């Protein structure tokens, strides 16, 4: 075999022995040849019997003597040529962790100081590779004021974050006042409805205005007047239906963050003719019982903690207030997406369902009629008075799960819009489903409210909901930047 060729044939058996600390074996050994140490797991190059590039096959080094192995047929006994630079240890650290060194790297040791067997140690990553990795991004320090987004935490003024417990004394409640959140997750497959706030948009915005995650627990008030007195400074926000909000007797705006000093009474008087529910969010965590990870009440399961007059609601918060009065109400103005609560009929977008084909002419009837919410409505759904048609046959369909906002036609002459506590179809046809952007508006509809349904397609409904979600995310970013600029509180991580 000529010079510079690679193959299985090797040098004469009586050739000199060459040994280096970087993978070189004896020239006449069974595994002779220049072998580079592998870093980490991976397929081996070549077959097991392949001896690789032989030392006597390598071309002469520049600068070596005229007789230093210029040809493959060098005489036996001639001085061995030095190994190429690529086969030499680059540093003392590499030499210490080379395969021929008797020391075992720290990564090759088991608990108690025992070393791995050789056939295991050979496949483990080497020492230099372990110590030369780049730290994970989550572990690398970053500039304290750079790259802050939704869910980022800011240090409180004057040092570390310290929690305090505040008592909210309830002096007045509405018709029904309960703890609420955005509902349970992944429970419908177990037969448990999601529940949660009827107006999900107002509940999420209220929490964002005070620096809480969207799904934090807050207070939902249905009709009437809600009043409370905190025993320490708190940061709160009121959203939902149009309402008159006062702090210490002075009128303030809703849908904005408010700083309430200790001992000042907060009163919320909603306008039931334009909406039934108001939401009160306070910076921190309200103490409330939970079921399957949610504080949302469920009457059918016998769970729910009502807020009654004379009770005290405990709050764990990081808000410390201000040492002097630098801000007037509201604390700051944010791009809040406030929905419209018109005095006239509300328009609800509806996507047709497969059940619409079972009733001839129902599409035209629903589109042209105006329906009125009755007092028989509850948390399961809204019962509407208005013209309806029934299926052409008396055959009932098989019961199945239905989404929130489904339009159902029972045997009675009424139309039902199922809410967040719905169950099954009960054999009634589903002619349409309200769009996600209209669900929060349906949650504010009370007795006497007039509703009109507009047929839409799925793509248009998704675009409207995407625009609403983009507005909420813009508020989330703006609130995070505003709280970070103040430096007195820490927005909590985003959930839901």
Coordinates of N, CA and C in Angstrom, one line a residue, residues 367-460:
X367 N -83.6 35.3 13.2 CA -82.9 36.6 12.8 C -83.8 37.8 12.8
X368 N -85.1 37.6 12.6 CA -86.0 38.7 12.5 C -86.7 39.1 13.8
X369 N -86.6 38.2 14.8 CA -87.4 38.4 16.0 C -86.5 39.1 17.1
X370 N -87.1 39.6 18.1 CA -86.5 40.2 19.3 C -86.9 39.4 20.5
X371 N -85.9 39.0 21.3 CA -86.2 38.1 22.4 C -86.0 38.9 23.7
X372 N -86.7 38.5 24.7 CA -86.7 39.2 26.0 C -86.3 38.2 27.1
X373 N -85.3 38.5 27.9 CA -84.8 37.6 29.0 C -85.9 37.6 30.1
X374 N -86.3 36.4 30.5 CA -87.3 36.3 31.6 C -86.7 36.1 33.0
X375 N -87.5 36.2 34.0 CA -87.1 36.0 35.3 C -86.9 34.5 35.7
X376 N -87.1 33.6 34.8 CA -86.8 32.2 35.0 C -85.4 31.8 34.7
X377 N -84.6 32.8 34.3 CA -83.2 32.6 34.0 C -82.4 32.3 35.2
X378 N -81.3 31.6 35.1 CA -80.4 31.3 36.2 C -79.0 31.1 35.7
X379 N -78.1 30.6 36.5 CA -76.7 30.4 36.1 C -76.5 29.3 35.1
X380 N -77.5 28.5 34.9 CA -77.4 27.4 33.9 C -77.7 28.0 32.5
X381 N -78.6 28.9 32.4 CA -78.8 29.5 31.1 C -79.9 30.6 31.1
X382 N -80.0 31.3 30.0 CA -81.0 32.4 29.9 C -82.3 31.8 29.2
X383 N -83.4 32.1 29.7 CA -84.7 31.7 29.1 C -85.3 32.9 28.4
X384 N -85.5 32.8 27.1 CA -86.0 34.0 26.3 C -87.4 33.8 25.8
X385 N -88.2 34.8 25.9 CA -89.5 34.8 25.4 C -89.4 35.4 23.9
X386 N -90.1 34.6 23.0 CA -90.1 35.1 21.6 C -90.5 33.9 20.7
X387 N -90.7 34.2 19.5 CA -91.2 33.2 18.5 C -90.1 32.1 18.3
X388 N -90.6 30.9 18.3 CA -89.7 29.7 18.0 C -90.5 28.7 17.2
X389 N -89.8 27.8 16.6 CA -90.3 26.7 15.8 C -89.8 25.4 16.4
X390 N -90.5 24.4 16.2 CA -90.1 23.1 16.7 C -89.7 22.1 15.6
X391 N -89.0 21.1 15.9 CA -88.6 20.1 14.8 C -89.8 19.6 14.1
X392 N -89.6 19.2 12.8 CA -90.6 18.6 12.0 C -91.1 17.3 12.5
X393 N -90.3 16.5 13.2 CA -90.6 15.2 13.7 C -90.5 15.2 15.2
X394 N -91.1 14.2 15.8 CA -91.0 14.1 17.3 C -89.8 13.3 17.7
X395 N -88.9 12.9 16.8 CA -87.8 12.1 17.2 C -86.8 13.0 18.0
X396 N -86.4 12.5 19.1 CA -85.4 13.3 19.9 C -84.0 12.8 19.6
X397 N -83.0 13.7 19.7 CA -81.7 13.4 19.4 C -81.0 12.8 20.7
X398 N -79.8 12.2 20.5 CA -79.1 11.6 21.6 C -78.4 12.8 22.4
X399 N -78.5 12.7 23.7 CA -77.9 13.8 24.5 C -76.4 13.8 24.3
X400 N -75.8 15.0 24.3 CA -74.3 15.1 24.1 C -73.9 16.4 24.8
X401 N -72.6 16.6 24.9 CA -72.1 17.8 25.5 C -72.3 19.0 24.6
X402 N -72.4 20.2 25.1 CA -72.7 21.4 24.3 C -71.7 22.5 24.8
X403 N -71.4 23.4 23.9 CA -70.5 24.5 24.3 C -71.3 25.6 25.0
X404 N -70.6 26.6 25.6 CA -71.2 27.7 26.3 C -71.8 28.6 25.2
X405 N -73.0 29.1 25.4 CA -73.6 29.9 24.4 C -74.5 29.2 23.4
X406 N -74.7 27.9 23.6 CA -75.6 27.2 22.6 C -77.0 27.6 22.7
X407 N -77.6 27.7 21.6 CA -79.1 28.1 21.5 C -79.9 26.8 21.4
X408 N -80.7 26.6 22.4 CA -81.4 25.3 22.5 C -82.9 25.6 22.4
X409 N -83.7 24.7 21.7 CA -85.1 24.9 21.6 C -85.8 23.7 22.3
X410 N -86.3 23.9 23.5 CA -87.0 22.9 24.3 C -88.4 22.7 23.7
X411 N -89.2 21.8 24.4 CA -90.6 21.6 24.0 C -91.5 22.8 24.3
X412 N -91.1 23.6 25.3 CA -91.9 24.9 25.5 C -91.6 25.9 24.5
X413 N -92.5 26.9 24.4 CA -92.3 28.0 23.4 C -91.4 29.0 23.9
X414 N -90.1 28.7 24.0 CA -89.1 29.6 24.5 C -87.7 29.2 23.9
X415 N -86.8 30.1 23.9 CA -85.4 29.8 23.5 C -84.5 29.9 24.7
X416 N -83.6 29.0 24.8 CA -82.6 28.9 25.9 C -81.2 29.1 25.4
X417 N -80.5 30.0 26.0 CA -79.1 30.2 25.8 C -78.3 29.7 26.9
X418 N -77.6 28.6 26.7 CA -76.9 27.9 27.8 C -75.7 28.7 28.3
X419 N -75.5 28.7 29.6 CA -74.4 29.4 30.2 C -73.3 28.5 30.6
X420 N -72.4 29.0 31.5 CA -71.2 28.3 31.9 C -71.5 27.1 32.9
X421 N -72.7 27.0 33.4 CA -73.0 25.9 34.2 C -74.0 24.9 33.5
X422 N -73.9 24.9 32.2 CA -74.8 24.0 31.5 C -74.3 22.5 31.6
X423 N -75.2 21.6 31.2 CA -74.9 20.2 31.3 C -74.9 19.6 29.9
X424 N -76.0 18.8 29.6 CA -76.2 18.1 28.4 C -77.3 18.8 27.6
X425 N -77.6 18.2 26.4 CA -78.6 18.8 25.5 C -80.0 18.3 26.0
X426 N -80.1 17.2 26.7 CA -81.4 16.6 27.2 C -82.3 16.3 26.0
X427 N -81.7 16.0 24.8 CA -82.5 15.6 23.7 C -83.1 16.8 22.9
X428 N -82.8 18.0 23.2 CA -83.3 19.2 22.5 C -82.3 19.6 21.4
X429 N -82.8 20.1 20.3 CA -81.9 20.5 19.1 C -81.2 21.7 19.5
X430 N -80.0 21.8 19.0 CA -79.1 23.0 19.1 C -79.1 23.7 17.7
X431 N -79.6 24.9 17.6 CA -79.6 25.5 16.3 C -78.5 26.5 16.0
X432 N -77.8 26.9 17.0 CA -76.6 27.8 16.9 C -75.9 27.9 18.2
X433 N -74.7 28.6 18.0 CA -73.8 28.9 19.2 C -73.4 30.3 19.1
X434 N -73.5 31.0 20.2 CA -73.1 32.4 20.3 C -71.6 32.5 20.2
X435 N -71.1 33.5 19.6 CA -69.7 33.7 19.4 C -69.0 34.0 20.7
X436 N -67.7 33.7 20.8 CA -67.0 34.0 22.1 C -67.0 35.4 22.5
X437 N -66.9 36.3 21.5 CA -66.9 37.7 21.8 C -68.2 38.2 22.4
X438 N -69.3 37.5 22.2 CA -70.6 37.8 22.7 C -71.0 37.2 24.0
X439 N -70.2 36.3 24.5 CA -70.5 35.5 25.7 C -70.5 36.4 26.9
X440 N -69.6 37.4 27.0 CA -69.5 38.3 28.2 C -70.7 39.2 28.2
X441 N -71.2 39.6 27.0 CA -72.4 40.4 26.9 C -73.6 39.7 27.4
X442 N -73.7 38.4 27.0 CA -74.8 37.6 27.5 C -74.8 37.4 29.0
X443 N -73.6 37.4 29.6 CA -73.4 37.2 31.0 C -74.0 38.4 31.8
X444 N -74.1 39.6 31.1 CA -74.7 40.8 31.8 C -76.1 41.0 31.6
X445 N -76.7 40.1 30.8 CA -78.2 40.2 30.5 C -79.0 39.8 31.6
X446 N -79.9 40.7 32.1 CA -80.8 40.4 33.2 C -82.3 40.3 32.7
X447 N -83.2 40.1 33.6 CA -84.6 40.1 33.3 C -85.1 41.4 32.6
X448 N -85.8 41.3 31.5 CA -86.3 42.4 30.8 C -85.3 42.9 29.7
X449 N -84.1 42.3 29.6 CA -83.2 42.7 28.6 C -83.6 42.2 27.2
X450 N -83.6 43.0 26.2 CA -83.9 42.6 24.8 C -82.7 42.2 24.1
X451 N -82.8 41.1 23.4 CA -81.6 40.5 22.6 C -82.1 40.3 21.2
X452 N -81.2 40.6 20.2 CA -81.3 40.2 18.8 C -80.1 39.4 18.4
X453 N -80.4 38.4 17.6 CA -79.4 37.5 17.1 C -79.1 37.7 15.7
X454 N -77.8 37.8 15.4 CA -77.3 38.0 14.0 C -76.5 36.8 13.6
X455 N -76.8 36.2 12.5 CA -76.1 35.0 12.0 C -74.7 35.4 11.5
X456 N -73.7 34.6 11.8 CA -72.4 34.9 11.4 C -71.7 33.6 11.0
X457 N -70.5 33.7 10.5 CA -69.7 32.5 10.2 C -68.6 32.3 11.2
X458 N -68.0 31.2 11.2 CA -67.0 30.9 12.2 C -65.8 31.8 12.0
X459 N -65.3 32.1 10.8 CA -64.1 32.9 10.6 C -64.3 34.3 11.1
X460 N -65.5 34.9 10.8 CA -65.7 36.2 11.3 C -65.8 36.3 12.8

